[in-house]
Amino acid sequence: MTIATVILAAGYGTRMKSILPKVLHPLAGRPLVEWVVATGEFITDRRPVVVVGHGKEDVQSLLGERVQYAEQKELLGTGHAVMQAEPFLRGTSDQVVVLYADMPLLRESTLQNLLGLYRDHQSKDNLALAMLTIVRDDPQGFGRVIRDENGQIQAIVEEVDCTPEQKRIRELNPGIYCFNSTWLWENLPRLQVSAKGEYYLTDMIEIATSQNRQVVGMQAPPEEVYGINDRTHLSAASHVLRHRINEKHMRDGVTIIDPASTYIDITVKIGQDTVIQPGCHLQGNTTIGTGCEIGPNSQIVESNIGDDCRIIYSVLEHARMDRASEIGPYGHLRKGAHLGERVHMGNFGEVKNSYLGPDTKMGHFSYVGDATVGQNVNLSAGVITCNFDGKNKNHTELADDVFLGSNTLLVAPVALGVGARTGAGSVVTRDVPANTLVYGVPARAPVNKIKPDSDSE
Ligand code: UD1
Ligand code: CA
């Protein structure tokens, strides 16, 4: 059986009160529509058709080639939206699964169950569709499921069109259907425009029953059926997704001390035996190795962290830390910062667009920008690269085993050779040869070359 999916994402989302289209609002690191696309991808290899309208360029630039796009030029309802997918899908699949883009909590297993229900009934050649329903006391404005005296689904009535008696019905329409595709494309044109001026997809159920076609339903877990219409819904759904993500990591061997204060985007990967302390935000395409200690209170964005690293009260953006390096408390790695193995960065340090080689130490309130730092370099308290001259960003080069005294200022562009040293408070304006001590303002090397330790000269 071949399955095609259609995801309806053209609506205005007026109640979000936002310039950003509703389906692009992020939850746990992924826009609303992408959650639904990802769920759809579990049931078929075929690219889903996403019906776009309001904010279509933004949706297209988000999803790119991952899906196909059908444009709904006028927003005339969910039935009309599905009509736009017909040219892409008619005659290409046995079933068409329709999903609404504002339902991020639906699980893949529930969708699989719906397909199973369809399969169980498809031998009866009059099956028109299988659908999910939920039973819930708070109807949240959902359409009501009307059944006949034999318990067969007869129709769905939108809340605005309900009689007072129908309004009391607690079986609701989540808006997730698996249609017999031949029947769908044949009968979609029969939809009549509603009092609201819309073509309701939900009227397909009544069309089916009027033809003595069968409609079968099964109950979905109510907590998976949650439509996002405003920002209170957005935060409630984020909460659920966040807990699902945390639980998955814990089951995979990550310790999360306080899941309630841990915010991990769906895109983040974390290795076994890493411990996440309270108050951490792990975002974007971040990867964290095994055996790390993260937090408390750290934010890591789009960064790669090796095994056995420690990050305490720090902020990292587009940065990289190699195995067993550490930062914090109160460190800041900005774009292009790269700490080599076993680098130690202590409190109040900032590194931007720079590499610090293995075993280098930068213990206390320093700034390193646009620099290449070798192995085993010591940056004492208050070392600063003066990388910006008002026009250009200039480069600093520190070779292996350089030792910088406290408060050394490196006026870039400048390079220090292997084993060079500076005195406290030096302002280094010129390159320093290997194994040379300089000090003062501006820093000079008036007398001596550093003598090797085992000096025989
Ligand atoms: C719909 C159902 C209702 C169900 C509820 C569940 C209909 C007529 N009603 O109502 O029975 O209980 O969902 O959440 O289907 N969309 C388009 N083009 C349009 C209109 C909507 O693409 O012209 C998209 C929206 O972007 C959204 C989805 O379809 O993703 C659902 O539309 P929405 O307006 O939220 O429908 P509801 O009023 O919630
Ligand atoms: Ca809705």
Coordinates of C-alpha atoms and ligand atoms in Angstrom, one line a residue:
M1 CA 0.0 0.0 0.0
T2 CA 1.4 3.4 -0.9
I3 CA 0.7 6.4 1.2
A4 CA 0.9 10.0 0.4
T5 CA 0.7 12.7 3.1
V6 CA -0.8 16.2 2.9
I7 CA 0.0 18.8 5.6
L8 CA -2.2 21.8 5.8
A9 CA -0.2 24.9 6.7
A10 CA -1.7 27.8 4.8
G11 CA -3.8 29.4 7.5
Y12 CA -3.3 32.8 9.0
G13 CA -3.0 31.8 12.6
T14 CA -4.6 35.1 13.6
R15 CA -4.7 34.3 17.3
M16 CA -0.9 34.1 17.5
K17 CA -0.9 37.9 17.0
S18 CA 2.4 37.7 15.3
I19 CA 4.3 38.8 12.2
L20 CA 5.8 35.3 12.1
P21 CA 3.4 32.8 10.4
K22 CA 1.9 30.5 13.1
V23 CA 3.5 27.3 11.6
L24 CA 7.0 28.8 11.9
H25 CA 6.8 29.5 15.7
P26 CA 9.5 27.3 17.3
L27 CA 8.9 24.6 20.0
A28 CA 11.9 22.9 21.6
G29 CA 14.1 24.0 18.8
R30 CA 12.0 23.2 15.8
P31 CA 9.2 25.1 14.0
L32 CA 5.7 23.9 14.4
V33 CA 5.2 22.7 10.8
E34 CA 8.5 20.8 11.0
W35 CA 7.3 18.7 13.9
V36 CA 4.4 17.6 11.8
V37 CA 6.5 17.0 8.7
A38 CA 8.9 14.8 10.8
T39 CA 6.0 12.7 12.1
G40 CA 4.7 12.3 8.6
E41 CA 8.1 11.1 7.4
F42 CA 7.9 8.2 9.7
I43 CA 5.0 6.6 7.8
T44 CA 6.2 7.1 4.2
D45 CA 9.3 7.7 2.2
R46 CA 7.4 9.9 -0.1
R47 CA 7.9 13.7 0.3
P48 CA 4.8 15.1 1.8
V49 CA 2.8 17.8 0.0
V50 CA 2.6 20.9 2.2
V51 CA -0.2 23.3 1.4
V52 CA 1.1 26.8 1.8
G53 CA -0.5 30.2 1.7
H54 CA 0.1 32.8 4.3
G55 CA 3.8 33.1 4.8
K56 CA 4.6 30.7 2.0
E57 CA 8.1 32.0 1.2
D58 CA 9.2 31.6 4.8
V59 CA 7.8 28.0 5.0
Q60 CA 9.5 27.2 1.7
S61 CA 12.8 28.5 2.8
L62 CA 12.5 26.5 6.0
L63 CA 11.6 23.2 4.5
G64 CA 13.4 23.5 1.1
E65 CA 13.5 20.3 -1.0
R66 CA 12.3 18.1 1.9
V67 CA 8.7 18.5 0.9
Q68 CA 6.6 19.5 -2.2
Y69 CA 4.5 22.6 -2.1
A70 CA 0.9 23.2 -3.2
E71 CA -0.2 26.8 -3.1
Q72 CA -3.6 27.8 -1.7
K73 CA -4.0 31.3 -3.1
E74 CA -7.3 32.0 -1.4
L75 CA -7.8 30.5 2.1
L76 CA -11.2 28.9 1.6
G77 CA -11.0 26.2 4.3
T78 CA -9.4 22.9 5.0
G79 CA -11.3 21.0 2.2
H80 CA -10.2 23.7 -0.3
A81 CA -6.6 23.3 1.0
V82 CA -6.6 19.5 0.3
M83 CA -8.0 20.2 -3.3
Q84 CA -4.7 22.1 -4.0
A85 CA -2.7 18.9 -3.4
E86 CA -4.7 16.9 -6.0
P87 CA -2.5 17.7 -9.1
F88 CA 0.5 16.3 -7.1
L89 CA -1.2 13.2 -5.8
R90 CA -4.1 12.0 -7.8
G91 CA -3.4 8.5 -9.1
T92 CA -0.1 8.2 -7.3
S93 CA -1.1 6.5 -4.0
D94 CA -3.6 4.1 -2.4
Q95 CA -4.1 6.3 0.6
V96 CA -3.9 10.0 1.5
V97 CA -3.1 10.9 5.0
V98 CA -4.1 14.5 5.9
L99 CA -2.5 16.2 8.9
Y100 CA -3.0 19.8 10.2
A101 CA 0.3 21.6 10.7
D102 CA -0.7 22.9 14.1
M103 CA -0.7 19.5 15.9
P104 CA 2.9 19.0 17.0
L105 CA 2.3 16.5 19.8
L106 CA 0.9 13.7 17.6
R107 CA 3.2 10.6 17.9
E108 CA 4.3 8.5 15.0
S109 CA 2.9 5.4 16.8
T110 CA -0.6 6.9 16.8
L111 CA -0.4 7.5 13.1
Q112 CA 0.8 3.9 12.6
N113 CA -2.3 2.8 14.5
L114 CA -4.5 4.8 12.2
L115 CA -2.9 3.1 9.2
G116 CA -3.4 -0.2 10.9
L117 CA -7.1 0.6 11.4
Y118 CA -7.4 1.5 7.7
R119 CA -5.7 -1.8 6.7
D120 CA -8.0 -3.8 8.9
H121 CA -11.1 -2.4 7.2
Q122 CA -9.9 -1.9 3.6
S123 CA -11.0 -5.4 2.4
K124 CA -14.5 -4.0 2.6
D125 CA -14.4 -2.1 -0.7
N126 CA -16.7 0.6 0.5
L127 CA -14.2 2.1 3.0
A128 CA -13.9 5.8 2.5
L129 CA -11.7 6.8 5.3
A130 CA -10.3 6.0 8.7
M131 CA -9.9 8.8 11.3
L132 CA -8.8 9.5 14.8
T133 CA -11.1 10.8 17.5
I134 CA -10.6 11.8 21.1
V135 CA -12.8 12.0 24.1
R136 CA -12.2 15.0 26.3
D137 CA -14.3 17.2 28.6
D138 CA -12.8 20.4 27.4
P139 CA -13.8 20.5 23.7
Q140 CA -11.4 23.4 22.9
G141 CA -13.5 24.4 19.9
F142 CA -13.0 21.1 18.1
G143 CA -15.5 19.6 15.7
R144 CA -17.9 17.1 17.3
V145 CA -18.1 13.5 16.1
I146 CA -21.8 12.5 15.4
R147 CA -22.5 8.8 15.6
D148 CA -25.8 6.9 14.7
E149 CA -27.7 4.5 16.8
N150 CA -25.3 1.7 15.8
G151 CA -22.3 3.7 16.8
Q152 CA -21.2 4.4 13.2
I153 CA -19.6 7.7 12.6
Q154 CA -22.1 9.8 10.6
A155 CA -20.7 13.3 10.4
I156 CA -18.5 16.0 12.0
V157 CA -20.1 19.2 13.0
E158 CA -18.0 22.3 13.6
E159 CA -18.5 23.9 16.9
V160 CA -20.0 27.1 15.3
D161 CA -22.6 24.9 13.6
C162 CA -23.5 22.7 16.6
T163 CA -27.0 22.5 18.1
P164 CA -26.9 22.9 21.9
E165 CA -27.3 19.2 22.1
Q166 CA -24.4 18.5 19.7
K167 CA -22.3 20.9 21.7
R168 CA -22.5 18.5 24.6
I169 CA -20.8 15.7 22.7
R170 CA -17.4 14.9 24.1
E171 CA -16.1 12.9 21.2
L172 CA -14.0 15.3 19.2
N173 CA -12.3 15.5 15.8
P174 CA -8.5 15.9 16.0
G175 CA -8.3 16.4 12.2
I176 CA -6.1 13.4 11.3
Y177 CA -7.5 11.2 8.6
C178 CA -6.4 8.4 6.3
F179 CA -8.5 8.6 3.1
N180 CA -9.0 6.0 0.3
S181 CA -7.4 8.2 -2.4
T182 CA -9.6 7.2 -5.3
W183 CA -12.6 8.0 -3.3
L184 CA -11.1 11.3 -1.9
W185 CA -10.2 12.8 -5.3
E186 CA -13.5 11.7 -6.8
N187 CA -15.6 13.2 -4.1
L188 CA -13.7 16.3 -2.9
P189 CA -15.4 18.4 -5.6
R190 CA -18.7 17.6 -4.0
L191 CA -17.9 19.8 -0.9
Q192 CA -20.4 22.6 -0.5
V193 CA -19.4 26.0 0.8
S194 CA -20.3 26.5 4.4
A195 CA -22.1 29.4 6.1
K196 CA -18.6 30.8 6.9
G197 CA -17.7 30.7 3.2
E198 CA -15.3 27.8 3.6
Y199 CA -15.0 24.3 2.2
Y200 CA -14.8 22.1 5.3
L201 CA -12.7 18.9 4.9
T202 CA -14.8 17.5 7.7
D203 CA -17.9 17.5 5.4
M204 CA -16.3 14.5 3.6
I205 CA -17.5 12.3 6.4
E206 CA -21.1 13.2 5.7
I207 CA -20.6 12.7 2.0
A208 CA -19.2 9.2 2.7
T209 CA -22.1 8.2 4.9
S210 CA -24.7 9.5 2.4
Q211 CA -23.1 7.2 -0.2
N212 CA -23.2 4.3 2.3
R213 CA -19.5 4.4 2.4
Q214 CA -17.8 3.3 5.6
V215 CA -16.0 5.7 8.0
V216 CA -14.0 4.0 10.8
G217 CA -12.6 5.8 13.8
M218 CA -10.3 5.0 16.7
Q219 CA -9.5 6.9 19.8
A220 CA -6.1 8.6 20.0
P221 CA -4.4 9.5 23.3
P222 CA -6.0 12.9 24.1
E223 CA -2.6 14.4 25.2
E224 CA -1.3 13.9 21.7
V225 CA -4.1 16.0 20.2
Y226 CA -3.4 19.5 21.0
G227 CA -3.9 22.3 18.4
I228 CA -1.8 25.4 18.6
N229 CA -3.9 28.4 18.1
D230 CA -2.3 31.0 20.4
R231 CA 0.8 31.5 22.5
T232 CA -0.5 29.8 25.6
H233 CA -1.0 26.6 23.6
L234 CA 2.6 27.1 22.2
S235 CA 4.1 27.2 25.7
A236 CA 2.0 24.2 26.9
A237 CA 3.0 22.1 23.9
S238 CA 6.7 23.2 24.3
H239 CA 6.5 21.9 27.8
V240 CA 5.3 18.5 26.7
L241 CA 7.9 18.2 23.9
R242 CA 10.7 19.3 26.2
H243 CA 9.9 16.5 28.7
R244 CA 9.7 13.9 25.9
I245 CA 13.2 15.0 24.8
N246 CA 14.6 14.9 28.3
E247 CA 13.2 11.5 28.9
K248 CA 14.7 10.2 25.7
H249 CA 18.2 11.4 26.7
M250 CA 17.8 9.9 30.2
R251 CA 16.8 6.6 28.7
D252 CA 19.9 6.8 26.5
G253 CA 22.2 7.2 29.5
V254 CA 22.4 10.9 30.1
T255 CA 21.9 12.1 33.7
I256 CA 19.6 15.1 33.9
I257 CA 19.6 16.4 37.5
D258 CA 16.5 18.6 37.1
P259 CA 14.5 18.0 33.9
A260 CA 12.1 20.8 34.9
S261 CA 14.9 23.4 34.4
T262 CA 16.6 21.8 31.5
Y263 CA 15.9 23.0 27.9
I264 CA 17.3 20.8 25.2
D265 CA 16.4 21.3 21.6
I266 CA 15.3 18.3 19.5
T267 CA 18.4 18.8 17.3
V268 CA 20.9 18.3 20.2
K269 CA 23.0 15.1 20.6
I270 CA 24.5 14.1 23.9
G271 CA 26.8 11.2 24.8
Q272 CA 26.4 8.6 27.5
D273 CA 27.3 9.4 31.2
T274 CA 27.2 13.1 30.6
V275 CA 25.6 15.0 33.5
I276 CA 23.4 18.0 32.9
Q277 CA 23.1 20.2 35.9
P278 CA 20.1 22.4 36.5
G279 CA 19.4 25.5 34.4
C280 CA 21.0 24.5 31.1
H281 CA 19.9 25.5 27.6
L282 CA 21.3 23.3 24.9
Q283 CA 20.3 24.7 21.5
G284 CA 20.6 24.2 17.7
N285 CA 22.9 21.6 16.2
T286 CA 24.9 21.1 19.3
T287 CA 26.7 17.9 20.0
I288 CA 28.1 16.9 23.4
G289 CA 30.4 14.0 24.0
T290 CA 30.4 11.3 26.7
G291 CA 31.3 11.9 30.3
C292 CA 30.9 15.7 30.3
E293 CA 29.7 17.8 33.1
I294 CA 27.4 20.6 31.8
G295 CA 26.2 23.4 34.0
P296 CA 24.7 24.5 36.3
N297 CA 23.3 27.4 34.3
S298 CA 24.9 27.3 30.9
Q299 CA 23.8 28.1 27.4
I300 CA 25.3 26.2 24.5
V301 CA 24.3 27.1 21.0
E302 CA 25.3 25.4 17.8
S303 CA 28.5 24.1 19.4
N304 CA 30.5 20.8 19.4
I305 CA 31.8 19.6 22.8
G306 CA 34.2 16.6 23.0
D307 CA 34.3 13.9 25.6
D308 CA 35.0 14.6 29.3
C309 CA 34.6 18.4 29.1
R310 CA 33.4 20.7 31.9
I311 CA 31.2 23.7 31.3
I312 CA 30.1 25.7 34.4
Y313 CA 28.0 28.9 34.3
S314 CA 29.1 29.7 30.8
V315 CA 27.7 30.7 27.4
L316 CA 28.9 29.1 24.2
E317 CA 27.9 30.1 20.7
H318 CA 29.1 28.4 17.5
A319 CA 32.2 27.2 19.4
R320 CA 34.1 23.9 19.7
M321 CA 35.8 22.3 22.7
D322 CA 38.0 19.3 22.4
R323 CA 38.3 16.4 24.8
A324 CA 38.8 17.2 28.5
S325 CA 38.8 21.0 28.1
E326 CA 37.0 23.1 30.6
I327 CA 35.5 26.5 30.9
G328 CA 33.9 28.6 33.7
P329 CA 32.6 29.8 35.9
Y330 CA 31.4 32.7 33.7
G331 CA 33.2 32.0 30.5
H332 CA 32.1 33.1 27.0
L333 CA 33.0 31.3 23.8
R334 CA 31.8 33.2 20.8
K335 CA 31.7 32.3 17.1
G336 CA 34.7 30.4 15.9
A337 CA 36.2 29.8 19.4
H338 CA 38.0 26.5 19.5
L339 CA 39.6 25.1 22.7
G340 CA 42.1 22.3 22.1
E341 CA 42.4 19.2 24.4
R342 CA 42.8 19.9 28.1
V343 CA 42.6 23.7 27.7
H344 CA 41.6 25.3 30.9
M345 CA 39.6 28.6 30.8
G346 CA 38.7 30.0 34.2
N347 CA 36.4 32.8 35.2
F348 CA 35.5 35.8 33.1
G349 CA 37.2 34.8 29.9
E350 CA 36.0 35.5 26.4
V351 CA 37.3 33.8 23.2
K352 CA 36.2 34.7 19.7
N353 CA 37.4 33.4 16.4
S354 CA 40.5 31.8 17.9
Y355 CA 42.2 28.5 18.5
L356 CA 43.8 27.7 21.8
G357 CA 46.2 24.7 21.5
P358 CA 46.3 21.7 23.9
D359 CA 47.1 22.3 27.6
T360 CA 46.9 26.1 27.2
K361 CA 45.7 27.9 30.3
M362 CA 43.7 31.1 30.5
G363 CA 42.6 31.3 34.1
H364 CA 41.2 34.7 34.9
F365 CA 39.5 37.6 33.0
S366 CA 41.1 37.6 29.6
Y367 CA 39.9 38.3 26.1
V368 CA 41.3 36.5 23.1
G369 CA 40.0 37.4 19.7
D370 CA 41.3 36.6 16.2
A371 CA 44.2 34.7 17.6
T372 CA 46.0 31.4 17.0
V373 CA 47.5 30.1 20.2
G374 CA 49.9 27.1 20.4
Q375 CA 50.2 24.4 23.0
N376 CA 50.9 24.9 26.6
V377 CA 50.7 28.6 26.5
N378 CA 50.0 30.5 29.7
L379 CA 47.8 33.5 29.6
S380 CA 48.0 35.1 33.0
A381 CA 45.2 37.2 34.6
G382 CA 44.0 40.0 32.4
V383 CA 45.7 39.2 29.1
I384 CA 44.0 40.9 26.2
T385 CA 44.4 40.8 22.5
C386 CA 43.8 44.3 21.1
N387 CA 42.5 42.9 17.8
F388 CA 40.5 45.9 16.6
D389 CA 42.2 49.1 15.4
G390 CA 38.9 50.9 14.6
K391 CA 38.9 49.6 11.0
N392 CA 40.2 46.1 10.8
K393 CA 40.3 43.0 12.9
N394 CA 44.0 42.0 13.2
H395 CA 45.5 38.6 14.0
T396 CA 47.6 37.5 17.0
E397 CA 49.9 34.5 16.8
L398 CA 51.3 32.9 20.0
A399 CA 53.6 29.9 19.4
D400 CA 53.9 26.9 21.8
D401 CA 55.1 27.5 25.4
V402 CA 54.6 31.3 25.3
F403 CA 54.2 32.7 28.8
L404 CA 52.3 36.0 29.1
G405 CA 52.5 38.0 32.4
S406 CA 49.4 39.4 34.0
N407 CA 47.8 42.3 32.2
T408 CA 49.8 41.8 29.0
L409 CA 48.2 43.7 26.1
L410 CA 48.9 42.2 22.6
V411 CA 48.4 45.0 20.0
A412 CA 47.6 43.0 16.9
P413 CA 48.9 42.2 14.3
V414 CA 51.6 40.7 16.4
A415 CA 53.4 37.3 16.7
L416 CA 55.3 35.8 19.6
G417 CA 57.8 33.0 18.9
V418 CA 58.1 29.7 20.8
G419 CA 58.8 30.2 24.5
A420 CA 58.6 34.0 24.4
R421 CA 57.7 35.7 27.7
T422 CA 56.3 39.0 28.7
G423 CA 56.5 40.8 32.0
A424 CA 53.4 41.9 33.9
G425 CA 51.7 45.0 32.3
S426 CA 53.6 44.7 29.0
V427 CA 52.1 46.4 26.0
V428 CA 53.4 44.3 23.1
T429 CA 53.4 46.3 19.8
R430 CA 56.1 44.4 17.9
D431 CA 56.7 40.7 17.1
V432 CA 58.8 38.9 19.8
P433 CA 61.3 36.3 18.7
A434 CA 61.4 32.8 20.2
N435 CA 62.7 32.4 23.8
T436 CA 62.9 36.2 24.3
L437 CA 61.6 38.1 27.4
V438 CA 60.0 41.5 26.8
Y439 CA 58.4 43.9 29.2
G440 CA 57.3 47.5 29.6
V441 CA 55.3 50.0 27.6
P442 CA 55.9 49.5 24.7
A443 CA 57.4 46.1 25.5
R444 CA 61.1 45.7 24.6
A445 CA 63.8 43.1 25.1
P446 CA 66.7 45.2 26.2
V447 CA 69.0 42.6 27.6
N448 CA 68.6 38.9 27.7
K449 CA 67.5 36.0 25.8
I450 CA 65.9 33.4 28.0
K451 CA 68.5 30.8 28.8
P452 CA 67.5 27.2 28.5
D453 CA 67.1 25.5 31.9
S454 CA 70.0 23.0 31.6
D455 CA 72.3 25.8 30.4
S456 CA 75.9 24.7 29.7
E457 CA 77.0 27.8 27.8
Ligands
UD1_1 C1 -10.2 22.0 12.3 C2 -11.4 21.1 12.0 C3 -12.1 20.7 13.3 C4 -11.1 20.0 14.2 C5 -9.9 21.0 14.4 C6 -8.8 20.2 15.1 C7 -12.2 21.7 9.8 C8 -13.3 22.4 9.0 N1 -12.3 21.7 11.1 O1 -10.7 23.2 12.8 O2 -13.2 19.8 13.0 O3 -11.7 19.7 15.4 O4 -9.3 21.4 13.1 O5 -7.7 21.1 15.3 O6 -11.4 21.1 9.2 N2 -5.7 25.6 6.8 C9 -5.3 25.7 5.5 N3 -6.1 26.4 4.6 C10 -7.3 26.9 5.0 C11 -7.7 26.7 6.3 C12 -6.9 26.0 7.2 O7 -4.2 25.3 5.1 O8 -7.9 27.5 4.1 C13 -4.8 24.8 7.7 C14 -4.3 25.7 8.8 O9 -3.1 26.3 8.5 C15 -4.2 24.7 10.0 C16 -5.1 23.6 9.6 O10 -5.5 23.8 8.3 O11 -2.9 24.1 10.0 C17 -6.4 23.6 10.5 O12 -7.0 24.9 10.3 P1 -7.7 25.6 11.5 O13 -8.3 26.9 11.0 O14 -6.9 25.7 12.7 O15 -9.0 24.6 11.8 P2 -9.8 24.5 13.1 O16 -10.8 25.7 13.2 O17 -8.9 24.3 14.2
CA2 CA -6.6 24.6 14.7

